[in-house]
mmCIF file with all atom_site columns, C-alpha atoms in Angstrom:
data_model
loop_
_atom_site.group_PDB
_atom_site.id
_atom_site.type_symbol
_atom_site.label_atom_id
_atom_site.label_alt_id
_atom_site.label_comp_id
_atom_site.label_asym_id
_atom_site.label_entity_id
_atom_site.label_seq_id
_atom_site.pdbx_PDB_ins_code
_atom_site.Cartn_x
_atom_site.Cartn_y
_atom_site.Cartn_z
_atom_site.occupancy
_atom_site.B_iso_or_equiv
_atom_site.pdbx_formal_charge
_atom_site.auth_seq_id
_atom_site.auth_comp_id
_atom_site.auth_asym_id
_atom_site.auth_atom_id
_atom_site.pdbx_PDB_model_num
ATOM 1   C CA . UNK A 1 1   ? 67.623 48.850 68.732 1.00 42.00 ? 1129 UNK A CA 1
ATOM 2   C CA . UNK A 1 2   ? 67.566 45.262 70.109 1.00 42.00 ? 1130 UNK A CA 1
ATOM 3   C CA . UNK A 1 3   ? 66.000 44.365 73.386 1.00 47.00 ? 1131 UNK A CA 1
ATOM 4   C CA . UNK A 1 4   ? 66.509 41.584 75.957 1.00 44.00 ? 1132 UNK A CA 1
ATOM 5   C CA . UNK A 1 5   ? 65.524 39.104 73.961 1.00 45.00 ? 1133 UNK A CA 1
ATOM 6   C CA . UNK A 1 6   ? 67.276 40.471 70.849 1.00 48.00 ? 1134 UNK A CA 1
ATOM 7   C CA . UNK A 1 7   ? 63.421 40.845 69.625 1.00 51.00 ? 1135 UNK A CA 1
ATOM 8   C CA . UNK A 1 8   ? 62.506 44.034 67.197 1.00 58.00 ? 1136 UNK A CA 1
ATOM 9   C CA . UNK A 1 9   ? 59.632 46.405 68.429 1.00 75.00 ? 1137 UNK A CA 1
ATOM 10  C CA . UNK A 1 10  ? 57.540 45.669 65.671 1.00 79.00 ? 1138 UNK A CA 1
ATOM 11  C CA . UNK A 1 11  ? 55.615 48.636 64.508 1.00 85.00 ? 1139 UNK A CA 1
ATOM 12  C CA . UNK A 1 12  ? 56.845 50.688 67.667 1.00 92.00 ? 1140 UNK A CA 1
ATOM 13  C CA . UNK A 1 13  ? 59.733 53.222 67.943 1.00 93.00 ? 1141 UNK A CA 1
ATOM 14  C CA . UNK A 1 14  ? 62.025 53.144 71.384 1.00 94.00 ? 1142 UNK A CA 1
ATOM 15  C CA . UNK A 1 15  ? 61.721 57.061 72.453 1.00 94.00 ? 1143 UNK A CA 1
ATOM 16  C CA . UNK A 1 16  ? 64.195 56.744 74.521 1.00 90.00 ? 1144 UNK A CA 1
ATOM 17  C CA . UNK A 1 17  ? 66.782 56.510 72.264 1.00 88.00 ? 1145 UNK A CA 1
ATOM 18  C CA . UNK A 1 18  ? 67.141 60.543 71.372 1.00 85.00 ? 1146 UNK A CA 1
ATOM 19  C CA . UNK A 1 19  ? 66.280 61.191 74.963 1.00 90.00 ? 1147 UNK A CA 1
ATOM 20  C CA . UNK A 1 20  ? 68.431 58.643 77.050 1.00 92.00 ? 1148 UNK A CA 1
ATOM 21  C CA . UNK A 1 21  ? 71.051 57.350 74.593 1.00 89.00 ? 1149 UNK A CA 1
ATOM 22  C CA . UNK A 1 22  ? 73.229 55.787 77.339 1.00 86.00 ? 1150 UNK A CA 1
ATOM 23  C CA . UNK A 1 23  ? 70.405 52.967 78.335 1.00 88.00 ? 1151 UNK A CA 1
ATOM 24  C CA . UNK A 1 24  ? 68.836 50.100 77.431 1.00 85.00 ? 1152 UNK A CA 1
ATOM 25  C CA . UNK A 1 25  ? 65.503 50.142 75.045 1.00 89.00 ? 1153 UNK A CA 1
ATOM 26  C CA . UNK A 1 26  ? 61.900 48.762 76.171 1.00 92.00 ? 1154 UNK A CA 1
ATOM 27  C CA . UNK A 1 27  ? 62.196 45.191 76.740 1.00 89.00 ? 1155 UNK A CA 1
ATOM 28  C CA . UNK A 1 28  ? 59.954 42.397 74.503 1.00 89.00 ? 1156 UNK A CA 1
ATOM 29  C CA . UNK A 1 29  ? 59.968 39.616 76.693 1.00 87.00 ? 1157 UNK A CA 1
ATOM 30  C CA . UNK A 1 30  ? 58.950 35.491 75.644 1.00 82.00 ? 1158 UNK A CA 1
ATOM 31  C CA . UNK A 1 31  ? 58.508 32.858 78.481 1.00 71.00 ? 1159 UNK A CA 1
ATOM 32  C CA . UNK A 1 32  ? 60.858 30.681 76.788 1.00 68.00 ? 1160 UNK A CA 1
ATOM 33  C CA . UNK A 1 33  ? 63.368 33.445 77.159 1.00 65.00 ? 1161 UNK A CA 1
ATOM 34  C CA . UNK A 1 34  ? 62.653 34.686 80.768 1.00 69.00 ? 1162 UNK A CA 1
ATOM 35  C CA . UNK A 1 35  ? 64.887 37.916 80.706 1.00 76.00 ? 1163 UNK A CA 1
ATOM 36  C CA . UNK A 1 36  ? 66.035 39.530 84.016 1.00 80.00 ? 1164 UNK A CA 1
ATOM 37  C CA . UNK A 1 37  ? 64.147 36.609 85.979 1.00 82.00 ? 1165 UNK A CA 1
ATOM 38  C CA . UNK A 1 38  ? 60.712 37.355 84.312 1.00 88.00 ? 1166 UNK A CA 1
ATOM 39  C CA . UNK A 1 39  ? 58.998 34.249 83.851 1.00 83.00 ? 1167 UNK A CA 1
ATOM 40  C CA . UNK A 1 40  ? 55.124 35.864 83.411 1.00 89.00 ? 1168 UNK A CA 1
ATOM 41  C CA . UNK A 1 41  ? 53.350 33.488 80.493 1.00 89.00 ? 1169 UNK A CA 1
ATOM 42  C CA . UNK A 1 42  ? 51.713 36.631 77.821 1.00 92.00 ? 1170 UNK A CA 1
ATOM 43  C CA . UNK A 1 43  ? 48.377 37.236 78.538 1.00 93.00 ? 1171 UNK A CA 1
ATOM 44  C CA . UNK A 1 44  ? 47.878 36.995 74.730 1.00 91.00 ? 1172 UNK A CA 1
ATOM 45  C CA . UNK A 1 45  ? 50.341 35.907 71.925 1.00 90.00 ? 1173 UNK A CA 1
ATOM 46  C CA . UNK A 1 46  ? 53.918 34.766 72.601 1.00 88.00 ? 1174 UNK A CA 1
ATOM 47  C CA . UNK A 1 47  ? 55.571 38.086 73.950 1.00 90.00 ? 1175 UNK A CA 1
ATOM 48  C CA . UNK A 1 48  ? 54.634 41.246 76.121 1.00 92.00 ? 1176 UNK A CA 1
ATOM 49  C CA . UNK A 1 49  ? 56.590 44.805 76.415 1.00 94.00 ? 1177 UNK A CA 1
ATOM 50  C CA . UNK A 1 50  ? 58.270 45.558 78.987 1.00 94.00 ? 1178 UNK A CA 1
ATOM 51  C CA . UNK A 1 51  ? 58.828 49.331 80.429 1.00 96.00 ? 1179 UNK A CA 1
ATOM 52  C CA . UNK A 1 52  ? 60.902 50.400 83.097 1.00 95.00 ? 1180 UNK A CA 1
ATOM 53  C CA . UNK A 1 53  ? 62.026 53.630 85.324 1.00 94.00 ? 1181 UNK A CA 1
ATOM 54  C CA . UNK A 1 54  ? 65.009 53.693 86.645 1.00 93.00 ? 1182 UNK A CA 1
ATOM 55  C CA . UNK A 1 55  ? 66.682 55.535 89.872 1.00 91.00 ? 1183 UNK A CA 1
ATOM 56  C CA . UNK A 1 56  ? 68.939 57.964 88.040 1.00 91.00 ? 1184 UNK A CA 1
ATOM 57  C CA . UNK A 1 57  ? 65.762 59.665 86.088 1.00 92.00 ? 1185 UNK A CA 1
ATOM 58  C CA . UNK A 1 58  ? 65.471 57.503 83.061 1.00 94.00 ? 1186 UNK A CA 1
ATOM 59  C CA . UNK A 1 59  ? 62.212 55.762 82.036 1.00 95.00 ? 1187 UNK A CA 1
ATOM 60  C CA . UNK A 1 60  ? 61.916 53.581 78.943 1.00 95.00 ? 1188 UNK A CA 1
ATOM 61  C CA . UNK A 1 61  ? 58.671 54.961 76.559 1.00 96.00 ? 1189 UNK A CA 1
ATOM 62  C CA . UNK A 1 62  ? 58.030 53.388 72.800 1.00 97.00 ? 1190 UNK A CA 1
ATOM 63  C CA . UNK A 1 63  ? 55.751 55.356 70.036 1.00 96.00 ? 1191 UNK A CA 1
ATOM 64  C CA . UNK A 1 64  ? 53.610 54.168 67.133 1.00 95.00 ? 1192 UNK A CA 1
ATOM 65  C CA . UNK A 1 65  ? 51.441 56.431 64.536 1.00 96.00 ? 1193 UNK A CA 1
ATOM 66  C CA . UNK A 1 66  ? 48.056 55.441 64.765 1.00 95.00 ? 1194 UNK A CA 1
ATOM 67  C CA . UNK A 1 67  ? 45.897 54.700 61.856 1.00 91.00 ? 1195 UNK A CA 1
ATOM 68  C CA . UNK A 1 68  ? 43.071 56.805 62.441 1.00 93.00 ? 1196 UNK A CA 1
ATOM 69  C CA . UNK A 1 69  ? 44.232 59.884 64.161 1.00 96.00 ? 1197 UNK A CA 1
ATOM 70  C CA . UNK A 1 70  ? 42.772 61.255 67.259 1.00 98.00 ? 1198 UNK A CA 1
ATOM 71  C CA . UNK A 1 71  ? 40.318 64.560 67.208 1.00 98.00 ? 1199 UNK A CA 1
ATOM 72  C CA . UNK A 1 72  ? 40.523 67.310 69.366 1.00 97.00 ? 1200 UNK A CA 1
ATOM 73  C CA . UNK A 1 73  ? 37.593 67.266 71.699 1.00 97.00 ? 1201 UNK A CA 1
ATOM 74  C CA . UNK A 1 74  ? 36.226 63.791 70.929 1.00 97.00 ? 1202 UNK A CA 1
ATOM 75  C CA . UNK A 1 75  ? 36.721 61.029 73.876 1.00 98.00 ? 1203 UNK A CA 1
ATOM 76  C CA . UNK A 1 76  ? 38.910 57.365 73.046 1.00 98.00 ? 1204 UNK A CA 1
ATOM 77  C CA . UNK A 1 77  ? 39.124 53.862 74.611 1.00 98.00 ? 1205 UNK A CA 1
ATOM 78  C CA . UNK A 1 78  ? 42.282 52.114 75.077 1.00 98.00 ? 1206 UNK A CA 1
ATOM 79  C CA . UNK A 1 79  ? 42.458 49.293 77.331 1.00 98.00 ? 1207 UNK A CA 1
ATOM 80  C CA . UNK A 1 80  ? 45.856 47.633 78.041 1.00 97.00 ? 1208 UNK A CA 1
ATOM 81  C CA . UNK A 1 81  ? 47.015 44.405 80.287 1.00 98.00 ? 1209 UNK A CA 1
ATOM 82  C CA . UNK A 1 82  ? 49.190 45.168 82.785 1.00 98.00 ? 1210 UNK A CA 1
ATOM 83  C CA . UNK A 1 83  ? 51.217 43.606 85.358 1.00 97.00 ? 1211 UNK A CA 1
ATOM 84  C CA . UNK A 1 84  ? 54.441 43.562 87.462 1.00 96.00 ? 1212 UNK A CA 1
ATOM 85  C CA . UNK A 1 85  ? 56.511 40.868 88.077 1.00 94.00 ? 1213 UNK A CA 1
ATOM 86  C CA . UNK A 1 86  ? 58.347 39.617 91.612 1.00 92.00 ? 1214 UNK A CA 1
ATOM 87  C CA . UNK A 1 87  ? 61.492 39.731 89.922 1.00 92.00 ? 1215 UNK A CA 1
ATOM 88  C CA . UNK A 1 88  ? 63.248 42.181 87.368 1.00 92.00 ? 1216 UNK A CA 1
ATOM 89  C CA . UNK A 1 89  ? 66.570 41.993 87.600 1.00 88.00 ? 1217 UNK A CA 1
ATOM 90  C CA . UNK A 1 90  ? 69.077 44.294 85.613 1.00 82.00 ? 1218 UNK A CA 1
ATOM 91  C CA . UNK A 1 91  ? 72.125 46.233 85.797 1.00 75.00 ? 1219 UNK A CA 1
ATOM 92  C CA . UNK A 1 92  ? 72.743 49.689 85.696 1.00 77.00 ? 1220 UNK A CA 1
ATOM 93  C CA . UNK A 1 93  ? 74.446 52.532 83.866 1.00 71.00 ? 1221 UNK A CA 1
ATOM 94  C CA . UNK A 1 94  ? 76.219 52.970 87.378 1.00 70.00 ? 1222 UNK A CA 1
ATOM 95  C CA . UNK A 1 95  ? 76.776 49.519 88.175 1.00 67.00 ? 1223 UNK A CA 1
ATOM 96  C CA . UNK A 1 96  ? 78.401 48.746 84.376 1.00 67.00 ? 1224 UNK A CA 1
ATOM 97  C CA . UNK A 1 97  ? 80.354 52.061 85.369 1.00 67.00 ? 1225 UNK A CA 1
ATOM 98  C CA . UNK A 1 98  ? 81.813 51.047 88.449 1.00 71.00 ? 1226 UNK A CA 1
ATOM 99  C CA . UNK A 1 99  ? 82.583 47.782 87.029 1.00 68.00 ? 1227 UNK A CA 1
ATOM 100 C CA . UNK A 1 100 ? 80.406 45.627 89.135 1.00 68.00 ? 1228 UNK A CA 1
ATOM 101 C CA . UNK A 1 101 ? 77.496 44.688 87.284 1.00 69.00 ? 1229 UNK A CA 1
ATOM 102 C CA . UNK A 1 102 ? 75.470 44.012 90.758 1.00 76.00 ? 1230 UNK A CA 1
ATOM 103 C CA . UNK A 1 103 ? 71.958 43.293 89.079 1.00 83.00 ? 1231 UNK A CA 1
ATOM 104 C CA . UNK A 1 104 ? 69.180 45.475 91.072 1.00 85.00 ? 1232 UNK A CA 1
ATOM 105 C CA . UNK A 1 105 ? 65.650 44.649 91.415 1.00 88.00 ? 1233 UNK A CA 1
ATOM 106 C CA . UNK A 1 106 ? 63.214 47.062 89.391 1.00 92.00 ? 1234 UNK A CA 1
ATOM 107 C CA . UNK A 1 107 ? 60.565 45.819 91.437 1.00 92.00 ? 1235 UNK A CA 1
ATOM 108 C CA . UNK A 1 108 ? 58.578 49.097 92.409 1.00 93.00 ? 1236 UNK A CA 1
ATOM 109 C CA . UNK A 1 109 ? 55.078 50.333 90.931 1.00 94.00 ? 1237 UNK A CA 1
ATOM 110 C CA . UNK A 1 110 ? 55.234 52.583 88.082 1.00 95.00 ? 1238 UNK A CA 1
ATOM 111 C CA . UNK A 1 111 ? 52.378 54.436 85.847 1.00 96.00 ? 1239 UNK A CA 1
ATOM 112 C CA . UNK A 1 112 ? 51.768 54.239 82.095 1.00 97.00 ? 1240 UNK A CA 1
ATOM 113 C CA . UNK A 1 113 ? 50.995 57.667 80.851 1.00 97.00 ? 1241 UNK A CA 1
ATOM 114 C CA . UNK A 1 114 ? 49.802 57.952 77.215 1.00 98.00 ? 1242 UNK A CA 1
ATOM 115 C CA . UNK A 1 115 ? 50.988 61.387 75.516 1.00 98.00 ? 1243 UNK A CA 1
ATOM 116 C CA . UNK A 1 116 ? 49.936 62.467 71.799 1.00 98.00 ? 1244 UNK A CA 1
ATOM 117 C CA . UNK A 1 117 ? 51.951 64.025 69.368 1.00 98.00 ? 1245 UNK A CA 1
ATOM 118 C CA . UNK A 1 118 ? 52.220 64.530 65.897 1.00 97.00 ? 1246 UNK A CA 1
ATOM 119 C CA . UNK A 1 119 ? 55.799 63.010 65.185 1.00 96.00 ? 1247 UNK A CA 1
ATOM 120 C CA . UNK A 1 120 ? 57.061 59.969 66.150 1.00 94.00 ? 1248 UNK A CA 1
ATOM 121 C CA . UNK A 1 121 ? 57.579 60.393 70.130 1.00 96.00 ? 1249 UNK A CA 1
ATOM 122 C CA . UNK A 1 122 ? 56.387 63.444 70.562 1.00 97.00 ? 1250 UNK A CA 1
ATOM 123 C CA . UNK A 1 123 ? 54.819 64.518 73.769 1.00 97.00 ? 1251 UNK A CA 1
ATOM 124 C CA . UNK A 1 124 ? 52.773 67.368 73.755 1.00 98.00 ? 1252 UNK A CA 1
ATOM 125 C CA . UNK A 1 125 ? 49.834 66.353 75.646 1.00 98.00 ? 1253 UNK A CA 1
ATOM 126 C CA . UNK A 1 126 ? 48.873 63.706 78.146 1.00 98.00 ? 1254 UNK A CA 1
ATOM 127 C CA . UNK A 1 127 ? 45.756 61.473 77.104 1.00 98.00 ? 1255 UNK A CA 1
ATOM 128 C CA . UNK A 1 128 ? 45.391 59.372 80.057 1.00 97.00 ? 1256 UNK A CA 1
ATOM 129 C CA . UNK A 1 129 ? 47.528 57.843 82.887 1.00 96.00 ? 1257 UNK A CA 1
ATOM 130 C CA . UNK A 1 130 ? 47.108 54.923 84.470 1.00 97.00 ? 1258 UNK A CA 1
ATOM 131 C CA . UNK A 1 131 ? 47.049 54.028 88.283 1.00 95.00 ? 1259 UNK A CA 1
ATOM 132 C CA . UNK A 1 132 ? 50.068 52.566 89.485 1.00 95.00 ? 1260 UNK A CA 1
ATOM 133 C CA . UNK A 1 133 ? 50.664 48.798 88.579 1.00 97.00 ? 1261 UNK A CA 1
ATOM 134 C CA . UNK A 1 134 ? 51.298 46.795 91.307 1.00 96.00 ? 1262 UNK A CA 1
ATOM 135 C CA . UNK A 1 135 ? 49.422 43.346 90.890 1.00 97.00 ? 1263 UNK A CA 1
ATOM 136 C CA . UNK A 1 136 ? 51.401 40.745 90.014 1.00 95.00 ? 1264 UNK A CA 1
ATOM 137 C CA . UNK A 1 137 ? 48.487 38.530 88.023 1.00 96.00 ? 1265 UNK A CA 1
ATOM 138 C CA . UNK A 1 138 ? 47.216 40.433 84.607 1.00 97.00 ? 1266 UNK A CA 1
ATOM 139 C CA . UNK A 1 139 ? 44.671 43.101 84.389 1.00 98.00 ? 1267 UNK A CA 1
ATOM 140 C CA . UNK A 1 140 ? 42.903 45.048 82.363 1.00 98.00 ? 1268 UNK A CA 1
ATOM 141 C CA . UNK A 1 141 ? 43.406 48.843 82.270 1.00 98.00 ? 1269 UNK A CA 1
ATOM 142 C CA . UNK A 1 142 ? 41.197 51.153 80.517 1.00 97.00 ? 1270 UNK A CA 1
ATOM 143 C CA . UNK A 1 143 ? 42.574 54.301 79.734 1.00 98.00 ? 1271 UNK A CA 1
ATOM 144 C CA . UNK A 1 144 ? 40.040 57.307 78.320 1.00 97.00 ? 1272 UNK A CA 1
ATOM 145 C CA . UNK A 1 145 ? 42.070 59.153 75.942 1.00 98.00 ? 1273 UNK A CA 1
ATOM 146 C CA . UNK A 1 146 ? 40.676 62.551 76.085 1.00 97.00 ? 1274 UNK A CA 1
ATOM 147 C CA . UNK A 1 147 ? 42.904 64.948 73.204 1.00 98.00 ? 1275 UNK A CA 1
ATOM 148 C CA . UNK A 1 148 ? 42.196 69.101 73.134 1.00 97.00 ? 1276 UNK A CA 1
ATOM 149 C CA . UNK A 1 149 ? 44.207 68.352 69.819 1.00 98.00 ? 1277 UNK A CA 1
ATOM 150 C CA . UNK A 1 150 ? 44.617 66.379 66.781 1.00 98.00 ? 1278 UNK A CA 1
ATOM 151 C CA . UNK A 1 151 ? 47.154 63.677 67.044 1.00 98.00 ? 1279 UNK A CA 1
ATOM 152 C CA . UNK A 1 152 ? 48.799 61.337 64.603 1.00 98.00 ? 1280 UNK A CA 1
ATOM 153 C CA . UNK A 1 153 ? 50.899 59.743 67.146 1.00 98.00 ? 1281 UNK A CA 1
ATOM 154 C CA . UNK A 1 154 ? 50.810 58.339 70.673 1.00 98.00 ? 1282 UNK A CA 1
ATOM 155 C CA . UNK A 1 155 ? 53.698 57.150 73.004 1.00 97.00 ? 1283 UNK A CA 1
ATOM 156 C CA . UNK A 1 156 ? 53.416 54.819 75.924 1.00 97.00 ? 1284 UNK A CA 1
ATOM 157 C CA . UNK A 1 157 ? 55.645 55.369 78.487 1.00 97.00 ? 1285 UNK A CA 1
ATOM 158 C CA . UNK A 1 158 ? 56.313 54.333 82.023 1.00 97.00 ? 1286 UNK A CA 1
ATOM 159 C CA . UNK A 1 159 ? 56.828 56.789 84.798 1.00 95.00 ? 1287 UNK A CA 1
ATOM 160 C CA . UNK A 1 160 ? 56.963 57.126 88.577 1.00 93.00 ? 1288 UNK A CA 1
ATOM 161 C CA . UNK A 1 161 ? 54.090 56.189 90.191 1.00 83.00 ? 1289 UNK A CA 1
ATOM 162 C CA . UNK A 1 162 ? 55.121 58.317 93.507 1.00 72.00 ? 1290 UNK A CA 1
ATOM 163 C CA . UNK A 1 163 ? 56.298 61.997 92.733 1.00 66.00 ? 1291 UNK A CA 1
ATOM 164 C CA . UNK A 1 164 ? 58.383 63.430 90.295 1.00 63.00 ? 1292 UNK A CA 1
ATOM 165 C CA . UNK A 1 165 ? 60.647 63.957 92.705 1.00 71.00 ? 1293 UNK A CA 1
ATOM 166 C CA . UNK A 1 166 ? 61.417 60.642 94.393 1.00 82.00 ? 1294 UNK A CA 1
ATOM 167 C CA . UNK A 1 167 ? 63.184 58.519 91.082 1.00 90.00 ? 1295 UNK A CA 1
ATOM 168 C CA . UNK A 1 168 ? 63.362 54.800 91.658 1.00 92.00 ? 1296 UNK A CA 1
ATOM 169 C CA . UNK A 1 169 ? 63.794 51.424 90.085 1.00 93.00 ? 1297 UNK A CA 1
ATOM 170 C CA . UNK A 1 170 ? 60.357 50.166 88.682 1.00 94.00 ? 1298 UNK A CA 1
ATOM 171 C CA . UNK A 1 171 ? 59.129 48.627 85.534 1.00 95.00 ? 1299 UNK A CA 1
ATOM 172 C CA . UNK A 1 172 ? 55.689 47.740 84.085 1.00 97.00 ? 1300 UNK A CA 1
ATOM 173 C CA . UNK A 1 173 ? 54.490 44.371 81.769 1.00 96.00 ? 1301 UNK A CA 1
ATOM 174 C CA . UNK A 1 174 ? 52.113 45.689 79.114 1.00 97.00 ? 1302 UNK A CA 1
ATOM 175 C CA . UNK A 1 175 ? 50.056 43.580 76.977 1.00 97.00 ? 1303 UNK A CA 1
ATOM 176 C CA . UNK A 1 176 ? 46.953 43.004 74.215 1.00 96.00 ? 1304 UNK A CA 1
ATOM 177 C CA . UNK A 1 177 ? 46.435 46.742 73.432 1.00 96.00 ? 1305 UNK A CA 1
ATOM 178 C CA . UNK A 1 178 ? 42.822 46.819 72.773 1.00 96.00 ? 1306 UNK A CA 1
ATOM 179 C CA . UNK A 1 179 ? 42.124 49.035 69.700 1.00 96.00 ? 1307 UNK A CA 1
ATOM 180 C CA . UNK A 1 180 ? 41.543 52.775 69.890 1.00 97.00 ? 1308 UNK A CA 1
ATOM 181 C CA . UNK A 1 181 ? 37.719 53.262 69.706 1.00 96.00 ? 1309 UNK A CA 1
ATOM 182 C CA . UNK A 1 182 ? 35.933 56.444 70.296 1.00 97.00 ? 1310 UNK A CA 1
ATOM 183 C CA . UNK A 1 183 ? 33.443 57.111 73.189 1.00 97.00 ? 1311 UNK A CA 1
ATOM 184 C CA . UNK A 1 184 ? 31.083 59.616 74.678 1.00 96.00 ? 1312 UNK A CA 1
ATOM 185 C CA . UNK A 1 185 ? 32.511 61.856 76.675 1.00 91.00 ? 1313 UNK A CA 1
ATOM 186 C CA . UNK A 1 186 ? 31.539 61.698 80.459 1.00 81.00 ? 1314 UNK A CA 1
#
């Protein structure tokens, strides 16, 4: 599936395709572009992902297999850029409904939670999750991937930052994964 800049996911799968077939996919985002008033310059390259939750229980997640898989009981480092932008504006599911097309601001701070799996998307255990994201410059996150499994897979995916049970519009700016290295466990 396309994305706001009509740029492919390169080497990543949208998981919420199967899941939320009715919304958007993950957004890749270029400065020249500046989709839904996002005008952030990469922190490395010439695009960045980005994630969103929205206030009717959808989130936005993408999945990649990994190259070397991930063992059960060993520890992993994965450090990831993140932001959030001032502005990310986008219509709704409800708004394109209703025939409006009022944009809303996705401006609150979400998590990144990192699941496992062993197919494409999968989720059957949480590696790490983030704090919420709520500067606006980037930063680095490091995220200790600790697996009671084997995994062949690993999504990324953006989720509310508050409770599970207060749903909100939010989004997330990833960027420069760092490489998955293992680690002593602490």
């Amino acid at each position: 599936r396309g994305s706001a800049g009509g740029l492919p996911i390169k080497m990543w799968d949208d998981c919420g395709f199967n899941t939320f077939p009715n919304e958007s996919p993950p957004d890749i985002h270029s400065v020249s572009e500046g989709a839904w008033g996002v005008g952030l310059q990469p922190q490395e390259g010439a695009t960045y992902l980005g994630l969103v939750t929205r206030a009717n229980g959808t989130y936005e997640s993408v999945g990649q297999r990994i190259f070397t898989p991930l063992k059960g009981g060993t520890c992993y480092s994965l450090t990831a850029m993140m932001t959030q932008s001032p502005m990310y504006k986008s219509a709704t599911v409800e708004t394109i409904k209703n025939g409006t097309r009022n944009l809303e601001n996705f401006i609150q701070p979400v998590k990144v939670i990192v699941w496992g799996g062993i197919y494409t998307c999968e989720k059957l255990e949480v590696l790490a999750e983030s704090s919420a994201v709520t500067n606006h410059e980037w930063q680095p996150f490091e995220l200790t991937l600790k697996p009671h499994n084997n995994y062949t897979y690993i999504t990324i995916e953006a989720f509310y930052s508050i409770s599970q049970e207060k749903k909100f519009n939010g989004h997330v700016l990833i960027d420069n994964l760092s490489p998955i290295i293992a680690i002593d466990c602490k």
